[in-house]
Tab-separated table of C-alpha atoms and ligand atoms in Angstrom:
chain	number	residue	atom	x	y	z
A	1279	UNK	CA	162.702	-11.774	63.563
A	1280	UNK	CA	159.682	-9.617	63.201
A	1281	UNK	CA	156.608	-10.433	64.856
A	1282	UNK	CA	153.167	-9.171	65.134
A	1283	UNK	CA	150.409	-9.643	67.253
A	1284	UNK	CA	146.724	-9.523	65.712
A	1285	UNK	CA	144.297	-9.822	68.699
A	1286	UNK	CA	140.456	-10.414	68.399
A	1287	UNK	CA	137.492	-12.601	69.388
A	1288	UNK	CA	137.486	-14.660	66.308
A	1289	UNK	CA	133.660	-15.844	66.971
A	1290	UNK	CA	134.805	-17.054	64.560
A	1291	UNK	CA	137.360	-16.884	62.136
A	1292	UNK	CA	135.846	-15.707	59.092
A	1293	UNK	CA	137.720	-15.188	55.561
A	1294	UNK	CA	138.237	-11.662	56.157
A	1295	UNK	CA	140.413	-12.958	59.222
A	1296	UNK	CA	142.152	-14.669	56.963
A	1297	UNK	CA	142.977	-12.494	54.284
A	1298	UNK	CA	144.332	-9.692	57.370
A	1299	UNK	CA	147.012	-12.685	58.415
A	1300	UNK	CA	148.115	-13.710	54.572
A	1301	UNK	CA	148.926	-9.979	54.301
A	1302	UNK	CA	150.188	-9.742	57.670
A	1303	UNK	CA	152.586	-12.885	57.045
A	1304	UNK	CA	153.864	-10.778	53.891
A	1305	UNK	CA	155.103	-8.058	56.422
A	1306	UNK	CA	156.392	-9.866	59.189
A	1307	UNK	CA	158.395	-12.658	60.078
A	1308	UNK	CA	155.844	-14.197	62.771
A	1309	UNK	CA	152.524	-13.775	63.731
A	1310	UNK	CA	150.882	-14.796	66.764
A	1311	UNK	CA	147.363	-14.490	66.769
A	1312	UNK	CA	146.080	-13.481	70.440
A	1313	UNK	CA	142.311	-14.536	70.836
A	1314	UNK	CA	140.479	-12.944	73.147
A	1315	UNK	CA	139.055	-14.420	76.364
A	1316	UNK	CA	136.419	-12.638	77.161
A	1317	UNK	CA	133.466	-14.374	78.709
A	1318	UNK	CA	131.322	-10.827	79.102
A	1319	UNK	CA	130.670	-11.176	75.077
A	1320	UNK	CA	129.137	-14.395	75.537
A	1321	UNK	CA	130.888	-15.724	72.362
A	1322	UNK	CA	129.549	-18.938	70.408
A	1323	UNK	CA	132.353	-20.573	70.135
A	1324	UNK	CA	134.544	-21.622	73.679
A	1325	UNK	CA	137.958	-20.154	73.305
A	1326	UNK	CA	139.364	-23.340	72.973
A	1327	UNK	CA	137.293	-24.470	69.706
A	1328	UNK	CA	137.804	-20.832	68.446
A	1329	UNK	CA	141.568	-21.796	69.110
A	1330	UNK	CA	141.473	-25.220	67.174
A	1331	UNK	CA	139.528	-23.565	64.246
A	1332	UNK	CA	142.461	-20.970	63.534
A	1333	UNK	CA	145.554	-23.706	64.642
A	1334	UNK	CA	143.845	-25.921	61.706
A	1335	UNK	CA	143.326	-24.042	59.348
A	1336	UNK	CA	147.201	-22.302	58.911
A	1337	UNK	CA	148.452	-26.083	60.211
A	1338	UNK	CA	150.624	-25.875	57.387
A	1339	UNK	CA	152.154	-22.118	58.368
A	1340	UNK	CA	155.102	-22.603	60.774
A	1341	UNK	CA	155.325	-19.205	60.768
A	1342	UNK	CA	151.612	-18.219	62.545
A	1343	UNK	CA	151.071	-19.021	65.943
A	1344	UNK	CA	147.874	-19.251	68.393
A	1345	UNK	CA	147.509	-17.924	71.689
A	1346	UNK	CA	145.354	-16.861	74.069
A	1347	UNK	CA	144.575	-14.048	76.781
A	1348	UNK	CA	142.695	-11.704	79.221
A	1349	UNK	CA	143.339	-8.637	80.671
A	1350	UNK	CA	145.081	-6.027	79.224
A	1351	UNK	CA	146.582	-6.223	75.172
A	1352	UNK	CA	149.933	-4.235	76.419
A	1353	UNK	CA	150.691	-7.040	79.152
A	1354	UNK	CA	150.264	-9.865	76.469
A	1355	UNK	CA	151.922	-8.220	73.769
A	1356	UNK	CA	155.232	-7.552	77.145
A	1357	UNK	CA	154.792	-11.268	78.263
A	1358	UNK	CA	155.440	-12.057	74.423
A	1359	UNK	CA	157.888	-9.220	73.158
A	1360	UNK	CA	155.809	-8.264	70.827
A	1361	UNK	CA	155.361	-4.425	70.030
A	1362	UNK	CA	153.587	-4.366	66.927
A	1363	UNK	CA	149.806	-5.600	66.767
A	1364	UNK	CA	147.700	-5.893	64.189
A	1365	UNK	CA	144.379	-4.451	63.572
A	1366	UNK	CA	142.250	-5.222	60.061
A	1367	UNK	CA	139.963	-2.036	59.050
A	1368	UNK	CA	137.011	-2.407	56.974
A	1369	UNK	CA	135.181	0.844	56.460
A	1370	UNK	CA	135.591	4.404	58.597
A	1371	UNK	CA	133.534	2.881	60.418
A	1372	UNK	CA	135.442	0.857	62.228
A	1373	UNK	CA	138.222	3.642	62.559
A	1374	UNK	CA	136.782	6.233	65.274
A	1375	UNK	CA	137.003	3.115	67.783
A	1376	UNK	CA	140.134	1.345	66.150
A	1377	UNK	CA	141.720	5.070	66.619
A	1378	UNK	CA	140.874	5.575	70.466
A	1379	UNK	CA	141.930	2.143	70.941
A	1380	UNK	CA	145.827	2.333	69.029
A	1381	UNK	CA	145.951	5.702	71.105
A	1382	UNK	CA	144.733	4.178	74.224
A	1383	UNK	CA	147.379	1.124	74.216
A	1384	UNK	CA	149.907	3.630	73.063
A	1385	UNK	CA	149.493	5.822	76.100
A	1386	UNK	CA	150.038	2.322	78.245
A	1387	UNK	CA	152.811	1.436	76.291
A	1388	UNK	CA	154.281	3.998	74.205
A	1389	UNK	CA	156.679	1.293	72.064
A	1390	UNK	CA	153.835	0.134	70.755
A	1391	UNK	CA	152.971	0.345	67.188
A	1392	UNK	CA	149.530	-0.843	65.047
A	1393	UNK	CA	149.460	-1.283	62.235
A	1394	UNK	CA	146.064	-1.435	59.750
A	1395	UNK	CA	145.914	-3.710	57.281
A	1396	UNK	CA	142.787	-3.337	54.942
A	1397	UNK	CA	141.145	-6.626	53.608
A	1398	UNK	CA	140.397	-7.137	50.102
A	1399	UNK	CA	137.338	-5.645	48.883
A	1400	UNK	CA	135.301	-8.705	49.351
A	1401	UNK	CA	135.363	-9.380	52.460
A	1402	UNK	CA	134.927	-5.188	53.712
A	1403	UNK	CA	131.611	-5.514	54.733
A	1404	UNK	CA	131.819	-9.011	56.889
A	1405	UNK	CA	131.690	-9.600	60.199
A	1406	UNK	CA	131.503	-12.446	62.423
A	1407	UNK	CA	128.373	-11.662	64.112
A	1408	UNK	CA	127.079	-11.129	60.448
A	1409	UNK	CA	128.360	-14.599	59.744
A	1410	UNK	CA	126.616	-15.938	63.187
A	1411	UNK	CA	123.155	-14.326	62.191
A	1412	UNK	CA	123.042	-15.773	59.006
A	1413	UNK	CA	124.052	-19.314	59.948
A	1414	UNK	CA	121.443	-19.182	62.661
A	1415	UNK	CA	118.788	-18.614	60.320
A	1416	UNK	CA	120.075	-21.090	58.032
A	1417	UNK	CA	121.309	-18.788	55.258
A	1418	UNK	CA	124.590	-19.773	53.138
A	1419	UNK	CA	127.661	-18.809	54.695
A	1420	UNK	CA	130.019	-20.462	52.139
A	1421	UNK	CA	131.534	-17.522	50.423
A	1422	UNK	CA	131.955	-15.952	53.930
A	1423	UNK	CA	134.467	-18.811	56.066
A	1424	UNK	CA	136.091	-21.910	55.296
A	1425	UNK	CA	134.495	-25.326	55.004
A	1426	UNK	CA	135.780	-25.766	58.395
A	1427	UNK	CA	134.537	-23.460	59.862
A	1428	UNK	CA	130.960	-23.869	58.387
A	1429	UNK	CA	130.612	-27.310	59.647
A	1430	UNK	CA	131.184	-26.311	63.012
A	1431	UNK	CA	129.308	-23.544	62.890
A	1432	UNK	CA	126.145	-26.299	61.974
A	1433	UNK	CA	127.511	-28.371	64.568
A	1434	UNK	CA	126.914	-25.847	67.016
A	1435	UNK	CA	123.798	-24.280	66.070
A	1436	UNK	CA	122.364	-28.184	66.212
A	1437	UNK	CA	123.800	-28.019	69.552
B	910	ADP	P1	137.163	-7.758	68.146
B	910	ADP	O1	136.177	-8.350	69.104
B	910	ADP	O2	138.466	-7.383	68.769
B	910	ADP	O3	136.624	-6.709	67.223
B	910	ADP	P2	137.121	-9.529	65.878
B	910	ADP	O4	137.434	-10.975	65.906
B	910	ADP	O5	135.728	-9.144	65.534
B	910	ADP	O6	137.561	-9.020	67.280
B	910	ADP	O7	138.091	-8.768	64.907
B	910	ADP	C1	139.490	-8.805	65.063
B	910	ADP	C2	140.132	-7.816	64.111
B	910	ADP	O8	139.858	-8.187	62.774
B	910	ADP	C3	139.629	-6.388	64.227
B	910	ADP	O9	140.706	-5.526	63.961
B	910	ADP	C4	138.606	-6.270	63.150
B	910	ADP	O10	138.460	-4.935	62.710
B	910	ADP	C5	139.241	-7.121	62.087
B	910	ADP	N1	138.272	-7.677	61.134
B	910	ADP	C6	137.196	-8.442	61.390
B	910	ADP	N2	136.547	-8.758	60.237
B	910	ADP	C7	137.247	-8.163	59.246
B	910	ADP	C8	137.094	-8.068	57.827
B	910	ADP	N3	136.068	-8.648	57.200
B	910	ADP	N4	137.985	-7.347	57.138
B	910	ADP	C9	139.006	-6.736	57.780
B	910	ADP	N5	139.218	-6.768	59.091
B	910	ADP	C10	138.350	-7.477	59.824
């Protein structure tokens, strides 16, 4: 069985998310997605609602899995078994920091492996804080997250 670990905030799950697991799911047996608890970033969403978003959406992919943790990606991926993790890339610029990071965890752990997996065109330039700043202002995030996720993202800016 091969498994993968793609970590992130997911504040929140956006389609570009998405499309980095259906590719990732074409690779690898299993994939657990690790989100991030990480209450300096002040996210939107609490972990456990970013959680529920992502565990409804793939409800129908036995194969995908949910989790959650702090601290250090190395001692997750250990506590799971998991050596290979995940990272989507949309433009260079995401690489200089993607780059020290891989090297960084590799240096702590040197079985580990990422692996980038580019999104569809489409989706290159979005980001979840993108999605955020235009749902706050009340702009049309349709093509950029599911249904789902849009209502709750309402939801909470009603909040
Ligand atoms: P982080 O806080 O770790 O950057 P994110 O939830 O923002 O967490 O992103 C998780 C991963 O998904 C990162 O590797 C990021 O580069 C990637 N990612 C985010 N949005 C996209 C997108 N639109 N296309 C491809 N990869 C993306």
């Amino acid at each position: 069985m091969k498994t993968a670990i793609y970590p992130g905030s997911f504040d929140p799950i956006t389609n570009g998310h998405i499309d980095v697991i259906s590719r990732a799911l074409a690779i690898f047996d299993r994939v657990v997605v690790g989100v991030i608890h990480n209450p300096s970033k002040a996210p939107l969403f609490e972990l456990n609602e970013r959680m529920a978003m992502i565990q409804e959406l793939f409800v129908h992919e036995p194969r995908l899995s949910v989790n959650t943790f702090n601290g250090l990606l190395i001692d997750f991926a250990k506590e799971q078994n998991v050596f290979n993790i995940i990272r989507g890339l949309r433009a260079v610029s995401d690489f200089d920091y993607e780059f020290q990071m891989a090297i960084t965890n590799r240096h702590l752990s040197p079985q580990l492996d990422t692996i980038f997996l580019m999104t569809d065109v489409t989706y290159s330039y979005l980001s979840s804080s993108l999605v955020k700043q235009v749902a706050k202002y009340g702009g049309d995030v349709s093509t950029f997250v599911p249904l789902l996720v849009e209502s709750h993202l309402k939801d909470k800016l009603n909040e």
